[in-house]
Amino acid sequence: MALWSPEHVLRAEDNLSKVFNDDFQNARENTWHKDVCAERTGLGINEDLQMLQSSLTIEKLPNGTMVYADLKSIGHRLEHEDWGVGFKITRAQFHFDQFGKASEAAAQLGDLAALHPQVMTLQLIKDGATKGSYDKVPFWSADHPVNGVDNSNGVFSNNNTGSTLSPETFAVRVAAMESRVMINGISRNLRVTHLLHSPELKKTALEVTGAKFLGAASGGTNDNVLSSYGVKPLNVPGLAPKEWILVAQTSGPMGRPFIYSRAIDFGPNSYDGVTQAELNRLNELEYQLRGLVAAQYSHPYLVDRNVGA
């Protein structure tokens, strides 16, 4: 039988915090979004990310005189929104030591906090046919401007229908993606690193990448992978049955095709500092998990979506 006192409440919270953190870490280890989503700390409720479009080129200097590039960028809106969930423990439940339910709830909150970036990334993938990136066309499109503004430097496609996953189409799409160029015509030097695939395509994905899993004791996505093609397959429940997506990575804060930003990170509240008098006026404890977060598209040239016939 637990006493309705600050000491007992904080002792119970210590247990909840441990359960939350343990389940958060365990859940995060099995997520796939970390390989395709750039996670960052937000700097305000709304931000305009500056996506660099200029292509710097090392040139022969005329008479040794330095030539300065005009750095051009496109503003990309990032709007952080409130997300959260909560539960309550009544005084009677606490009094009769029914905090076990709260421990189960804390475990679920840990899972939810760890998985939220992945849930948001998957939603970006699903919405890509109608929602756009900074170049004002849908994220999955055959008409992405190379310069991010207009078609004066040509366009490229990162959306291919009737493209069934096979060794042949896989090789063709990898070659096409790694052949993408910058505004100045120089190769972007992309290297395809990951293949996102639906569960229905798991066997084929392993075959086309020549992937072998080493030390797969946990069966998670963080197992060591040896691929003869240098591409790691990632099983993504929620993709369409015949959908597969190639992903490349580059250096820098926007070096992945999707962005997850935390202006305020998820974390449970606490009654630390509550007095006995304040506690006596309460008939229940409210526990909340709140965050101020956003998900957005990054560079469309870092990804290539395919859907089989």
GROMACS .gro file of C-alpha atoms in nm:
model
  309
    1MET     CA    1   0.000   0.000   0.000
    2ALA     CA    2   0.166   0.321  -0.119
    3LEU     CA    3   0.135   0.648   0.069
    4TRP     CA    4   0.009   0.965  -0.104
    5SER     CA    5   0.328   1.159  -0.039
    6PRO     CA    6   0.584   1.341  -0.256
    7GLU     CA    7   0.852   1.088  -0.158
    8HIS     CA    8   0.645   0.791  -0.270
    9VAL     CA    9   0.531   0.964  -0.590
   10LEU     CA   10   0.888   1.049  -0.691
   11ARG     CA   11   1.004   0.697  -0.608
   12ALA     CA   12   0.736   0.559  -0.839
   13GLU     CA   13   0.836   0.812  -1.106
   14ASP     CA   14   1.197   0.693  -1.091
   15ASN     CA   15   1.072   0.349  -1.188
   16LEU     CA   16   0.857   0.493  -1.467
   17SER     CA   17   1.152   0.690  -1.601
   18LYS     CA   18   1.372   0.380  -1.612
   19VAL     CA   19   1.102   0.179  -1.789
   20PHE     CA   20   1.047   0.464  -2.038
   21ASN     CA   21   1.418   0.500  -2.118
   22ASP     CA   22   1.482   0.126  -2.146
   23ASP     CA   23   1.194   0.074  -2.387
   24PHE     CA   24   1.291   0.386  -2.583
   25GLN     CA   25   1.643   0.250  -2.642
   26ASN     CA   26   1.522  -0.100  -2.727
   27ALA     CA   27   1.265   0.029  -2.973
   28ARG     CA   28   1.508   0.271  -3.139
   29GLU     CA   29   1.762  -0.004  -3.205
   30ASN     CA   30   1.512  -0.174  -3.435
   31THR     CA   31   1.413   0.130  -3.640
   32TRP     CA   32   1.498   0.177  -4.008
   33HIS     CA   33   1.442   0.553  -4.033
   34LYS     CA   34   1.788   0.636  -3.891
   35ASP     CA   35   1.946   0.535  -4.221
   36VAL     CA   36   1.730   0.760  -4.439
   37CYS     CA   37   1.620   1.049  -4.215
   38ALA     CA   38   1.835   1.338  -4.092
   39GLU     CA   39   1.743   1.414  -3.730
   40ARG     CA   40   1.807   1.767  -3.608
   41THR     CA   41   1.730   2.010  -3.325
   42GLY     CA   42   1.475   2.274  -3.419
   43LEU     CA   43   1.550   2.639  -3.349
   44GLY     CA   44   1.194   2.770  -3.325
   45ILE     CA   45   0.830   2.693  -3.390
   46ASN     CA   46   0.871   2.783  -3.758
   47GLU     CA   47   1.197   2.780  -3.953
   48ASP     CA   48   1.304   2.845  -4.308
   49LEU     CA   49   1.573   2.593  -4.391
   50GLN     CA   50   1.812   2.718  -4.658
   51MET     CA   51   1.874   2.447  -4.917
   52LEU     CA   52   2.194   2.529  -5.107
   53GLN     CA   53   2.149   2.513  -5.485
   54SER     CA   54   2.480   2.656  -5.608
   55SER     CA   55   2.739   2.414  -5.740
   56LEU     CA   56   3.088   2.517  -5.639
   57THR     CA   57   3.355   2.438  -5.898
   58ILE     CA   58   3.732   2.455  -5.869
   59GLU     CA   59   3.843   2.654  -6.173
   60LYS     CA   60   4.168   2.777  -6.323
   61LEU     CA   61   4.214   3.129  -6.185
   62PRO     CA   62   4.274   3.403  -6.443
   63ASN     CA   63   4.609   3.559  -6.354
   64GLY     CA   64   4.574   3.410  -6.007
   65THR     CA   65   4.268   3.623  -5.932
   66MET     CA   66   4.016   3.448  -5.712
   67VAL     CA   67   3.669   3.388  -5.857
   68TYR     CA   68   3.391   3.394  -5.599
   69ALA     CA   69   3.079   3.183  -5.637
   70ASP     CA   70   2.735   3.329  -5.581
   71LEU     CA   71   2.582   3.109  -5.313
   72LYS     CA   72   2.217   3.063  -5.395
   73SER     CA   73   1.970   2.880  -5.177
   74ILE     CA   74   1.599   2.809  -5.161
   75GLY     CA   75   1.399   2.859  -4.842
   76HIS     CA   76   1.221   2.546  -4.721
   77ARG     CA   77   0.951   2.590  -4.456
   78LEU     CA   78   0.964   2.373  -4.145
   79GLU     CA   79   0.665   2.405  -3.911
   80HIS     CA   80   0.693   2.235  -3.573
   81GLU     CA   81   0.367   2.112  -3.424
   82ASP     CA   82   0.254   1.977  -3.088
   83TRP     CA   83   0.232   1.599  -3.059
   84GLY     CA   84   0.157   1.404  -2.745
   85VAL     CA   85  -0.030   1.145  -2.541
   86GLY     CA   86  -0.102   1.101  -2.170
   87PHE     CA   87  -0.254   0.885  -1.900
   88LYS     CA   88  -0.383   0.932  -1.544
   89ILE     CA   89  -0.334   0.747  -1.216
   90THR     CA   90  -0.601   0.808  -0.952
   91ARG     CA   91  -0.524   0.844  -0.584
   92ALA     CA   92  -0.704   0.513  -0.518
   93GLN     CA   93  -0.496   0.331  -0.781
   94PHE     CA   94  -0.177   0.473  -0.638
   95HIS     CA   95  -0.286   0.397  -0.280
   96PHE     CA   96  -0.349   0.032  -0.357
   97ASP     CA   97  -0.020  -0.001  -0.540
   98GLN     CA   98  -0.165  -0.038  -0.888
   99PHE     CA   99   0.126   0.149  -1.043
  100GLY     CA  100   0.196  -0.161  -1.249
  101LYS     CA  101  -0.047  -0.027  -1.508
  102ALA     CA  102   0.151   0.294  -1.516
  103SER     CA  103   0.471   0.097  -1.579
  104GLU     CA  104   0.309  -0.071  -1.878
  105ALA     CA  105   0.194   0.269  -2.002
  106ALA     CA  106   0.545   0.414  -1.956
  107ALA     CA  107   0.686   0.128  -2.163
  108GLN     CA  108   0.441   0.208  -2.441
  109LEU     CA  109   0.534   0.577  -2.423
  110GLY     CA  110   0.900   0.485  -2.462
  111ASP     CA  111   0.818   0.283  -2.772
  112LEU     CA  112   0.603   0.563  -2.915
  113ALA     CA  113   0.871   0.829  -2.863
  114ALA     CA  114   1.134   0.613  -3.032
  115LEU     CA  115   0.910   0.522  -3.325
  116HIS     CA  116   0.763   0.866  -3.392
  117PRO     CA  117   1.038   0.977  -3.635
  118GLN     CA  118   0.988   0.651  -3.825
  119VAL     CA  119   0.609   0.695  -3.835
  120MET     CA  120   0.653   1.049  -3.968
  121THR     CA  121   0.913   0.938  -4.226
  122LEU     CA  122   0.680   0.667  -4.356
  123GLN     CA  123   0.402   0.925  -4.386
  124LEU     CA  124   0.632   1.148  -4.593
  125ILE     CA  125   0.694   0.854  -4.826
  126LYS     CA  126   0.320   0.790  -4.860
  127ASP     CA  127   0.239   1.159  -4.920
  128GLY     CA  128   0.520   1.217  -5.170
  129ALA     CA  129   0.296   1.192  -5.475
  130THR     CA  130   0.101   1.501  -5.369
  131LYS     CA  131   0.326   1.693  -5.130
  132GLY     CA  132   0.639   1.865  -5.249
  133SER     CA  133   0.988   1.964  -5.152
  134TYR     CA  134   1.154   2.302  -5.203
  135ASP     CA  135   1.146   2.276  -5.586
  136LYS     CA  136   0.764   2.319  -5.595
  137VAL     CA  137   0.686   1.982  -5.755
  138PRO     CA  138   0.565   1.666  -5.577
  139PHE     CA  139   0.848   1.486  -5.401
  140TRP     CA  140   0.788   1.180  -5.621
  141SER     CA  141   0.805   1.334  -5.967
  142ALA     CA  142   0.955   1.293  -6.313
  143ASP     CA  143   1.007   1.670  -6.339
  144HIS     CA  144   1.248   1.774  -6.065
  145PRO     CA  145   1.456   2.075  -6.182
  146VAL     CA  146   1.828   2.006  -6.161
  147ASN     CA  147   1.878   2.361  -6.032
  148GLY     CA  148   1.583   2.338  -5.794
  149VAL     CA  149   1.405   2.634  -5.960
  150ASP     CA  150   1.321   2.572  -6.326
  151ASN     CA  151   1.404   2.339  -6.615
  152SER     CA  152   1.677   2.561  -6.762
  153ASN     CA  153   1.938   2.309  -6.646
  154GLY     CA  154   1.724   2.006  -6.722
  155VAL     CA  155   1.510   1.782  -6.504
  156PHE     CA  156   1.543   1.440  -6.347
  157SER     CA  157   1.299   1.177  -6.226
  158ASN     CA  158   1.291   1.004  -5.889
  159ASN     CA  159   0.958   0.828  -5.951
  160ASN     CA  160   0.930   0.522  -6.173
  161THR     CA  161   0.617   0.315  -6.225
  162GLY     CA  162   0.617  -0.028  -6.388
  163SER     CA  163   0.963  -0.082  -6.241
  164THR     CA  164   0.952  -0.432  -6.092
  165LEU     CA  165   1.237  -0.518  -5.855
  166SER     CA  166   1.479  -0.756  -6.028
  167PRO     CA  167   1.857  -0.775  -6.069
  168GLU     CA  168   1.826  -0.596  -6.403
  169THR     CA  169   1.599  -0.309  -6.294
  170PHE     CA  170   1.792  -0.271  -5.970
  171ALA     CA  171   2.118  -0.224  -6.165
  172VAL     CA  172   1.954   0.019  -6.406
  173ARG     CA  173   1.807   0.236  -6.131
  174VAL     CA  174   2.127   0.238  -5.926
  175ALA     CA  175   2.320   0.349  -6.235
  176ALA     CA  176   2.064   0.620  -6.315
  177MET     CA  177   2.069   0.752  -5.961
  178GLU     CA  178   2.447   0.758  -5.936
  179SER     CA  179   2.463   0.941  -6.270
  180ARG     CA  180   2.275   1.247  -6.144
  181VAL     CA  181   2.459   1.575  -6.195
  182MET     CA  182   2.479   1.919  -6.036
  183ILE     CA  183   2.389   2.247  -6.206
  184ASN     CA  184   2.737   2.272  -6.356
  185GLY     CA  185   2.707   1.925  -6.511
  186ILE     CA  186   2.954   1.764  -6.274
  187SER     CA  187   2.848   1.438  -6.114
  188ARG     CA  188   2.694   1.462  -5.767
  189ASN     CA  189   2.911   1.163  -5.680
  190LEU     CA  190   2.617   0.986  -5.520
  191ARG     CA  191   2.648   0.634  -5.388
  192VAL     CA  192   2.336   0.431  -5.327
  193THR     CA  193   2.356   0.299  -4.972
  194HIS     CA  194   2.012   0.157  -4.889
  195LEU     CA  195   1.721  -0.022  -5.050
  196LEU     CA  196   1.388   0.029  -4.877
  197HIS     CA  197   1.142  -0.244  -4.966
  198SER     CA  198   0.802  -0.377  -4.865
  199PRO     CA  199   0.783  -0.701  -4.666
  200GLU     CA  200   0.650  -0.871  -4.980
  201LEU     CA  201   0.979  -0.792  -5.158
  202LYS     CA  202   1.213  -0.902  -4.878
  203LYS     CA  203   1.337  -1.218  -5.050
  204THR     CA  204   1.395  -1.039  -5.380
  205ALA     CA  205   1.567  -0.746  -5.207
  206LEU     CA  206   1.813  -0.982  -5.039
  207GLU     CA  207   1.882  -1.153  -5.370
  208VAL     CA  208   1.939  -0.839  -5.581
  209THR     CA  209   2.169  -0.679  -5.324
  210GLY     CA  210   2.355  -1.004  -5.251
  211ALA     CA  211   2.309  -0.922  -4.882
  212LYS     CA  212   2.428  -1.144  -4.602
  213PHE     CA  213   2.349  -1.068  -4.238
  214LEU     CA  214   2.629  -1.119  -3.989
  215GLY     CA  215   2.582  -1.152  -3.614
  216ALA     CA  216   2.205  -1.148  -3.652
  217ALA     CA  217   2.132  -1.251  -3.295
  218SER     CA  218   1.870  -0.984  -3.241
  219GLY     CA  219   1.713  -1.002  -3.584
  220GLY     CA  220   1.700  -0.622  -3.591
  221THR     CA  221   1.784  -0.370  -3.859
  222ASN     CA  222   2.115  -0.281  -3.695
  223ASP     CA  223   2.276  -0.619  -3.761
  224ASN     CA  224   2.600  -0.609  -3.959
  225VAL     CA  225   2.524  -0.645  -4.329
  226LEU     CA  226   2.764  -0.754  -4.601
  227SER     CA  227   2.632  -0.677  -4.948
  228SER     CA  228   2.816  -0.762  -5.267
  229TYR     CA  229   2.650  -0.454  -5.419
  230GLY     CA  230   2.729  -0.226  -5.127
  231VAL     CA  231   2.359  -0.157  -5.068
  232LYS     CA  232   2.186  -0.244  -4.741
  233PRO     CA  233   1.825  -0.368  -4.770
  234LEU     CA  234   1.577  -0.227  -4.517
  235ASN     CA  235   1.241  -0.394  -4.462
  236VAL     CA  236   0.973  -0.123  -4.431
  237PRO     CA  237   0.625  -0.240  -4.330
  238GLY     CA  238   0.375   0.009  -4.466
  239LEU     CA  239   0.518   0.045  -4.815
  240ALA     CA  240   0.297  -0.065  -5.103
  241PRO     CA  241   0.344  -0.437  -5.185
  242LYS     CA  242   0.551  -0.374  -5.499
  243GLU     CA  243   0.723  -0.053  -5.382
  244TRP     CA  244   1.100  -0.022  -5.345
  245ILE     CA  245   1.310   0.288  -5.291
  246LEU     CA  246   1.682   0.353  -5.339
  247VAL     CA  247   1.849   0.596  -5.100
  248ALA     CA  248   2.182   0.778  -5.119
  249GLN     CA  249   2.355   0.976  -4.847
  250THR     CA  250   2.581   1.279  -4.862
  251SER     CA  251   2.764   1.474  -4.595
  252GLY     CA  252   2.614   1.771  -4.414
  253PRO     CA  253   2.298   1.830  -4.210
  254MET     CA  254   2.068   1.773  -4.510
  255GLY     CA  255   2.252   1.466  -4.639
  256ARG     CA  256   1.950   1.235  -4.625
  257PRO     CA  257   1.623   1.255  -4.818
  258PHE     CA  258   1.396   1.311  -4.516
  259ILE     CA  259   1.420   1.544  -4.215
  260TYR     CA  260   1.286   1.501  -3.862
  261SER     CA  261   1.323   1.807  -3.642
  262ARG     CA  262   1.271   1.841  -3.266
  263ALA     CA  263   1.210   2.193  -3.136
  264ILE     CA  264   1.109   2.030  -2.805
  265ASP     CA  265   1.198   1.664  -2.768
  266PHE     CA  266   0.955   1.409  -2.629
  267GLY     CA  267   0.985   1.352  -2.254
  268PRO     CA  268   0.749   1.262  -1.970
  269ASN     CA  269   0.656   1.524  -1.711
  270SER     CA  270   0.730   1.489  -1.339
  271TYR     CA  271   0.586   1.594  -1.006
  272ASP     CA  272   0.932   1.673  -0.875
  273GLY     CA  273   0.898   1.968  -0.636
  274VAL     CA  274   0.534   1.906  -0.546
  275THR     CA  275   0.455   1.967  -0.179
  276GLN     CA  276   0.240   1.757   0.050
  277ALA     CA  277  -0.020   2.034   0.063
  278GLU     CA  278  -0.037   2.050  -0.317
  279LEU     CA  279  -0.057   1.673  -0.341
  280ASN     CA  280  -0.342   1.660  -0.089
  281ARG     CA  281  -0.551   1.876  -0.322
  282LEU     CA  282  -0.506   1.630  -0.610
  283ASN     CA  283  -0.718   1.324  -0.672
  284GLU     CA  284  -0.513   1.196  -0.964
  285LEU     CA  285  -0.171   1.225  -1.125
  286GLU     CA  286  -0.151   1.327  -1.489
  287TYR     CA  287   0.143   1.200  -1.691
  288GLN     CA  288   0.202   1.345  -2.036
  289LEU     CA  289   0.443   1.282  -2.320
  290ARG     CA  290   0.470   1.598  -2.529
  291GLY     CA  291   0.693   1.711  -2.810
  292LEU     CA  292   0.715   1.995  -3.062
  293VAL     CA  293   0.835   1.827  -3.381
  294ALA     CA  294   0.821   1.840  -3.760
  295ALA     CA  295   0.897   1.615  -4.056
  296GLN     CA  296   0.991   1.745  -4.399
  297TYR     CA  297   1.146   1.644  -4.731
  298SER     CA  298   1.511   1.713  -4.804
  299HIS     CA  299   1.685   1.687  -5.145
  300PRO     CA  300   1.483   1.481  -5.397
  301TYR     CA  301   1.799   1.370  -5.577
  302LEU     CA  302   1.893   1.156  -5.276
  303VAL     CA  303   1.614   0.906  -5.339
  304ASP     CA  304   1.461   0.702  -5.621
  305ARG     CA  305   1.115   0.545  -5.587
  306ASN     CA  306   1.002   0.247  -5.791
  307VAL     CA  307   0.671   0.062  -5.806
  308GLY     CA  308   0.643  -0.269  -5.987
  309ALA     CA  309   0.372  -0.350  -6.239
   0.00000   0.00000   0.00000
